[in-house]
CSV table of C-alpha atoms (C1' of nucleotides) in Angstrom, one decimal:
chain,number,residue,atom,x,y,z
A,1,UNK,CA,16.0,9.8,1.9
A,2,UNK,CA,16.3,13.4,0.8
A,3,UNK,CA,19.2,14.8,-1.4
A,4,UNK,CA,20.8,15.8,1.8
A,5,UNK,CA,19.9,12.7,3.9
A,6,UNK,CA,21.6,10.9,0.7
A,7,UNK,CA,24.8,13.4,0.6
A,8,UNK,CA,25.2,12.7,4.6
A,9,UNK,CA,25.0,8.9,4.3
A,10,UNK,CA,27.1,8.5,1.0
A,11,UNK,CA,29.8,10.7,3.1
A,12,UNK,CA,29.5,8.5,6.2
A,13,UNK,CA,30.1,5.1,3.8
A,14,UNK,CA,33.1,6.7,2.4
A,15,UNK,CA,34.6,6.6,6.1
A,16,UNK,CA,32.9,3.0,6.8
A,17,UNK,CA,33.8,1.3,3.7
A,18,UNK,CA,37.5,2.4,4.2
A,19,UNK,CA,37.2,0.3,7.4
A,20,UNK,CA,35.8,-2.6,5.9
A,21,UNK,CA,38.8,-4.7,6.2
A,22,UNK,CA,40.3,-7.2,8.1
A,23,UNK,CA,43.7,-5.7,6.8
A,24,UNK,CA,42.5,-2.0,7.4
A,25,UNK,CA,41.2,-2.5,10.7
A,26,UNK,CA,44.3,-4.2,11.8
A,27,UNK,CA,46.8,-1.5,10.3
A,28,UNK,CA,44.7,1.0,12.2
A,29,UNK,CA,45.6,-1.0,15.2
A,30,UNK,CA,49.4,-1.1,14.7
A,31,UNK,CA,48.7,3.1,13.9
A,32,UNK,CA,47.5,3.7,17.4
A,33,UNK,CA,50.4,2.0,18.9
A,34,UNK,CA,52.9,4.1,17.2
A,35,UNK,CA,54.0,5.4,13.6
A,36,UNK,CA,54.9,2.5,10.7
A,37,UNK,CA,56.1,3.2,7.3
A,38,UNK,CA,54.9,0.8,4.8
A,39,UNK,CA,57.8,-2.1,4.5
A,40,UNK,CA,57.1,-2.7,8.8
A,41,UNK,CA,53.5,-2.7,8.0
A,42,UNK,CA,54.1,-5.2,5.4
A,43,UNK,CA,56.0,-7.7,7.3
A,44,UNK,CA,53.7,-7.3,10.5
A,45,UNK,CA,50.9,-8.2,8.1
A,46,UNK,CA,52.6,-10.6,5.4
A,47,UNK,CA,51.0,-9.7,2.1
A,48,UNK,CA,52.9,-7.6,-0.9
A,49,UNK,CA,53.9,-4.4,-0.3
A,50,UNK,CA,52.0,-3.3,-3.0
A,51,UNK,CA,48.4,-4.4,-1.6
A,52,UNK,CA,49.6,-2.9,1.8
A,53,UNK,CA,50.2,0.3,0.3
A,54,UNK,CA,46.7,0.1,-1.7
A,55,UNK,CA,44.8,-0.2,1.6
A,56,UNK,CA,47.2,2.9,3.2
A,57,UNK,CA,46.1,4.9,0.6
A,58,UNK,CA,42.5,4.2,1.3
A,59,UNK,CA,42.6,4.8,4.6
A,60,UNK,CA,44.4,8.1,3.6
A,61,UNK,CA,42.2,9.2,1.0
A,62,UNK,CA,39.3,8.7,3.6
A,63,UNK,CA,41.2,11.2,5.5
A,64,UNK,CA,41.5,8.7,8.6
A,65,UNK,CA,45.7,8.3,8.2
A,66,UNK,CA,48.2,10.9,7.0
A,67,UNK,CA,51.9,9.7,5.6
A,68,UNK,CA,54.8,11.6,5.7
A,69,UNK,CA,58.3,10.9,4.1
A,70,UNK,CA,60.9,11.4,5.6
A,71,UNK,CA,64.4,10.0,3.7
A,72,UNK,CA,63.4,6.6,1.8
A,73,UNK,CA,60.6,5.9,3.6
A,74,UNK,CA,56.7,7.1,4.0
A,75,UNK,CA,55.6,7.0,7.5
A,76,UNK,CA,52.1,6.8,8.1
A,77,UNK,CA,50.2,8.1,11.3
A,78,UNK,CA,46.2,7.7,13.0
A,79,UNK,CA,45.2,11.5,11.9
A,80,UNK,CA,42.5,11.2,14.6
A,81,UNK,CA,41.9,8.3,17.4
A,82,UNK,CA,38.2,8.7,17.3
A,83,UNK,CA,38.4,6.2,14.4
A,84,UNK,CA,39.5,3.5,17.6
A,85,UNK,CA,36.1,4.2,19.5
A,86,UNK,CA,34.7,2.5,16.4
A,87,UNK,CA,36.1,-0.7,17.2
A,88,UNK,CA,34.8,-0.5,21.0
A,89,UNK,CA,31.5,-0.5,18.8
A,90,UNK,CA,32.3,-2.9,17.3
A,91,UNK,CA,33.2,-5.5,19.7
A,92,UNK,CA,30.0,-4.3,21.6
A,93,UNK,CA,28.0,-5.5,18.2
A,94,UNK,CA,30.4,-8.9,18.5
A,95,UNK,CA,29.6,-9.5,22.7
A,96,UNK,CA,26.1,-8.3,22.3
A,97,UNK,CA,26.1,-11.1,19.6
A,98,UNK,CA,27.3,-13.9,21.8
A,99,UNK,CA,25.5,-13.2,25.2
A,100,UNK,CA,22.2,-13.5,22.5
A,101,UNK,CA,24.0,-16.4,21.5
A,102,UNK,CA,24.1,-17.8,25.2
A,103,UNK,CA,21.0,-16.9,25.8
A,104,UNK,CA,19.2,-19.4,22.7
B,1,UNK,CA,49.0,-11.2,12.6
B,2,UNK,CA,49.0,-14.4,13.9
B,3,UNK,CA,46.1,-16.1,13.9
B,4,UNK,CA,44.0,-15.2,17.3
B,5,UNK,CA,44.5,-11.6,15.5
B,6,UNK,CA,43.5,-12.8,12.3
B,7,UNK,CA,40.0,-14.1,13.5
B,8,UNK,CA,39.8,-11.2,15.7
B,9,UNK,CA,39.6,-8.5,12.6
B,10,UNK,CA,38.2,-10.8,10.8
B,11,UNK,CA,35.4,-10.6,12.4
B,12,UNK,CA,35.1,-7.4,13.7
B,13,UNK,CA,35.2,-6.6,9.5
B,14,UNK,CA,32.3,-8.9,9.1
B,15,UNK,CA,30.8,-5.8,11.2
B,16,UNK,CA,31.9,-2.9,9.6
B,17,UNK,CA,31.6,-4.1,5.9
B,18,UNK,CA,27.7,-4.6,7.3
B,19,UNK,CA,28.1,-1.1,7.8
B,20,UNK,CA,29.6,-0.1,4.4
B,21,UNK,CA,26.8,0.9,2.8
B,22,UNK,CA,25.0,4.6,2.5
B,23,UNK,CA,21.5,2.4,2.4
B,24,UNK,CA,22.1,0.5,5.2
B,25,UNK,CA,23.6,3.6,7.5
B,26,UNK,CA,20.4,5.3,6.7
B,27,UNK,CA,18.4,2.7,7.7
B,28,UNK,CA,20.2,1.9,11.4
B,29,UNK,CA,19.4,5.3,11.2
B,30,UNK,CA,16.2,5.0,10.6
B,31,UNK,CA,15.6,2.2,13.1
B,32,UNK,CA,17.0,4.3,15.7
B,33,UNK,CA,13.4,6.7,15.6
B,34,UNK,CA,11.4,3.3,15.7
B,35,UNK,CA,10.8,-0.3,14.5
B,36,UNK,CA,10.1,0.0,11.0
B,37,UNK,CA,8.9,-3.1,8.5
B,38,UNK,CA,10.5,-3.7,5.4
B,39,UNK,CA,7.8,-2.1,3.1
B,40,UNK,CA,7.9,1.2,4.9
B,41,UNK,CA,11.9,1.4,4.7
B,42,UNK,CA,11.7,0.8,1.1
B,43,UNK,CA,9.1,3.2,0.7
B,44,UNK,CA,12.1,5.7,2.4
B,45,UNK,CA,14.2,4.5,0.4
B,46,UNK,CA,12.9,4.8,-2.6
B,47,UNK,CA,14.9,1.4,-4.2
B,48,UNK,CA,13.5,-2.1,-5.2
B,49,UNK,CA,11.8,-4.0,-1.9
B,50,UNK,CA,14.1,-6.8,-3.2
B,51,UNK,CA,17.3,-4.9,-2.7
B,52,UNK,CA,16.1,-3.0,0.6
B,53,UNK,CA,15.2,-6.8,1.8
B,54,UNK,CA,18.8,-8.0,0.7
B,55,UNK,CA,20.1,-4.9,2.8
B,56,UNK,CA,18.3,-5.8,6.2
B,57,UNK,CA,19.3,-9.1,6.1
B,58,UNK,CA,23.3,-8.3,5.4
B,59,UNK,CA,22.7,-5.8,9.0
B,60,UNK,CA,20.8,-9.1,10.3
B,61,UNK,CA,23.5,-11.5,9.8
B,62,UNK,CA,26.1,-9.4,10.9
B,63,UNK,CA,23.7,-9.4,14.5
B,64,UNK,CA,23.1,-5.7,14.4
B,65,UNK,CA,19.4,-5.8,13.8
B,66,UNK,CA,16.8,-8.6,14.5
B,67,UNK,CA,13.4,-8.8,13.2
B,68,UNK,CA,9.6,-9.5,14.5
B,69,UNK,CA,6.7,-11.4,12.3
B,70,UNK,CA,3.5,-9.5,12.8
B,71,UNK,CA,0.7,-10.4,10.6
B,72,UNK,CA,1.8,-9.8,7.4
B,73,UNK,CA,4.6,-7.9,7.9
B,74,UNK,CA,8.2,-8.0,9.2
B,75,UNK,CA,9.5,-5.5,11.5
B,76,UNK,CA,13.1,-4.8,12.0
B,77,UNK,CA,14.8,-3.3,14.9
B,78,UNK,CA,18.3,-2.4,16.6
B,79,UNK,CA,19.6,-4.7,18.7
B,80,UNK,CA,21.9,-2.3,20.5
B,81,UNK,CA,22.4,0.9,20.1
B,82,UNK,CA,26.0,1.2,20.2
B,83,UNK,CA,26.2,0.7,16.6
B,84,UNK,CA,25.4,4.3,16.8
B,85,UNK,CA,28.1,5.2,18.5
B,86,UNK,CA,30.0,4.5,15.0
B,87,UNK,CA,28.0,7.4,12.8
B,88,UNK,CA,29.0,9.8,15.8
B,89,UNK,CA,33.1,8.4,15.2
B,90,UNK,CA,32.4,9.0,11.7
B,91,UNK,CA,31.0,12.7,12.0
B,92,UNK,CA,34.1,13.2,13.8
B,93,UNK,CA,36.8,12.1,11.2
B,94,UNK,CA,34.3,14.0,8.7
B,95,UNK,CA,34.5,17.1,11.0
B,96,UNK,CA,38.3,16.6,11.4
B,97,UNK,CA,39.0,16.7,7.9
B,98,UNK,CA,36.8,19.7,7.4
B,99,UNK,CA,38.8,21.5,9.4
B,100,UNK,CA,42.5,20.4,8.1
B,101,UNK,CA,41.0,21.2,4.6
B,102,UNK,CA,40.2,25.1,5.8
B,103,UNK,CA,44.1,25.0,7.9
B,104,UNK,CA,45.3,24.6,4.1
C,1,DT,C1',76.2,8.2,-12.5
C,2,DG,C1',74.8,3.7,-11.0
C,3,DC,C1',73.0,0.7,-7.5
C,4,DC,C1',70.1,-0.3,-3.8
C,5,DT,C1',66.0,0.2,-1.0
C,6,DA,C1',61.2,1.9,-0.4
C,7,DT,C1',57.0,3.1,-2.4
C,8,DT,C1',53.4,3.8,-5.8
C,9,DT,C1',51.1,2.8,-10.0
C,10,DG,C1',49.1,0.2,-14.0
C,11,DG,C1',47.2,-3.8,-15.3
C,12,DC,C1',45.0,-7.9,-14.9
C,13,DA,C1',42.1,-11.8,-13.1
C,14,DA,C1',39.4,-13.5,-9.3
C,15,DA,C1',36.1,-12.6,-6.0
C,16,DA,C1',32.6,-10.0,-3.7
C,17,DT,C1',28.9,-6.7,-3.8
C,18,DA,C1',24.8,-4.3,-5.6
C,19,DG,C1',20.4,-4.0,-7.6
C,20,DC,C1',16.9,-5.3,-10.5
C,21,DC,C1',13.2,-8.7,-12.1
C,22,DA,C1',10.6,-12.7,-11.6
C,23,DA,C1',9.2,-16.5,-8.9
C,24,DA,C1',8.4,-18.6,-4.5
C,25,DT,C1',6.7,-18.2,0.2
C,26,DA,C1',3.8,-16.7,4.0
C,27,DC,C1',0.0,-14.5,6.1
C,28,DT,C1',-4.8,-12.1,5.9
C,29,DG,C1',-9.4,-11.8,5.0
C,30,DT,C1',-13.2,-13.2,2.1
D,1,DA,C1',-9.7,-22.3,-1.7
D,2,DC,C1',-8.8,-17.6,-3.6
D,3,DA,C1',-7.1,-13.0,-4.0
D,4,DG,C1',-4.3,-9.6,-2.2
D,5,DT,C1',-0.3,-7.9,0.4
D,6,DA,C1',4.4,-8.4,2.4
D,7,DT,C1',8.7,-10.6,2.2
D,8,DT,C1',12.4,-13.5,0.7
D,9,DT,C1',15.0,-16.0,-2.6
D,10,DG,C1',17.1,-17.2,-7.1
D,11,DG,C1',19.2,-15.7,-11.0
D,12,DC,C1',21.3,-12.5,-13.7
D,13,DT,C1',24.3,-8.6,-15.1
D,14,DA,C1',27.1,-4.7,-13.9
D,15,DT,C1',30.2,-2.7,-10.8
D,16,DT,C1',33.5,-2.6,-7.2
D,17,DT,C1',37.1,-4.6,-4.6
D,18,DT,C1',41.0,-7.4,-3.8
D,19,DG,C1',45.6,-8.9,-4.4
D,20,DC,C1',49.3,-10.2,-7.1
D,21,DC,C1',53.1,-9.1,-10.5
D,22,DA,C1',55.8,-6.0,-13.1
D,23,DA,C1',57.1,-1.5,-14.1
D,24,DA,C1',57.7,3.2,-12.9
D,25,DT,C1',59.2,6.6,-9.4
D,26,DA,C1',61.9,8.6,-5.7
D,27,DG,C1',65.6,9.0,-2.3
D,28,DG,C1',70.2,7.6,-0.3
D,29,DC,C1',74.7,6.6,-0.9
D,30,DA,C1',79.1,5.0,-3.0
DNA sequence: TGCCTATTTGGCAAAATAGCCAAATACTGT
DNA sequence: ACAGTATTTGGCTATTTTGCCAAATAGGCA
């Protein structure tokens, strides 16, 4: 692994270790659907506001969300829906798992 | 979230935090080119045979590589190659950000 | 201004992750 | 059986991540 090689993969695990979360993956969910400012998210996902606002700004400082306020509140939007194709992926990892599975 | 949700994130995060790693990225990278055993990954690595062992099995548990006994030596492989899929979704929101940084 | 709601930040403790070393395990060839 | 190579496992420390609470910040409205 190269100085290059290294700078490429440290980049790509800043994008996959924003998504490695239950709670992330599920906000990025509710995010495709339509915009959510952080007290809907909250109550869709039923922790403290305060931890659902720590994982928006992760998400956001990965560049995969952008928030805008608008009055008292900070909506937050999918900057890009190729982040969704990921979870196609990934539930090709998780059925690719269990037909192996059927298969023993 | 309700609970069917819950288990459904759940465990499609057991897959990407598998994936949150630079190490691990390069080496589904890697295994992409070829079959490779665990010496001759750590050798690319250039990181303890310990850790780079630790690494494959994390990508093995999570069912995105399998392994081989041959002789001496264990080679690894990708079970599917969708996983790959992912690094192109992440070069995208990479890409996408580059180019909103230079519309600033 | 003062109160209310929404959000972020700081701080802390608990849990999870990472990476090294040393020891254990497994296979090869002598 | 023994020596040598490859791999995994256990144990340890250091670092990072998580999630809550409380406090700070910001906007809206009376």
């Amino acid at each position: 692994m190269n100085e290059l090689e290294k700078r490429q993969f440290e980049e790509m695990a800043r994008i996959s270790k924003a998504l490695a979360h239950a709670t992330r993956l599920y906000i990025l969910h509710k995010l495709d659907e339509q915009e959510y400012c952080v007290k809907e998210l909250t109550e869709l996902i039923g922790a403290d506001i305060s931890t659902v606002s720590k994982h928006l700004t992760i998400l956001k400082n990965a560049g995969i969300i952008n928030d805008e306020k608008r009055g008292n509140c900070v909506y937050y939007r999918l900057i890009c829906r190729c982040v969704l194709e990921m979870f196609s992926c990934m539930t090709g990892v998780i059925e690719t798992n269990k037909s192996r599975m059927n298969d023993l």
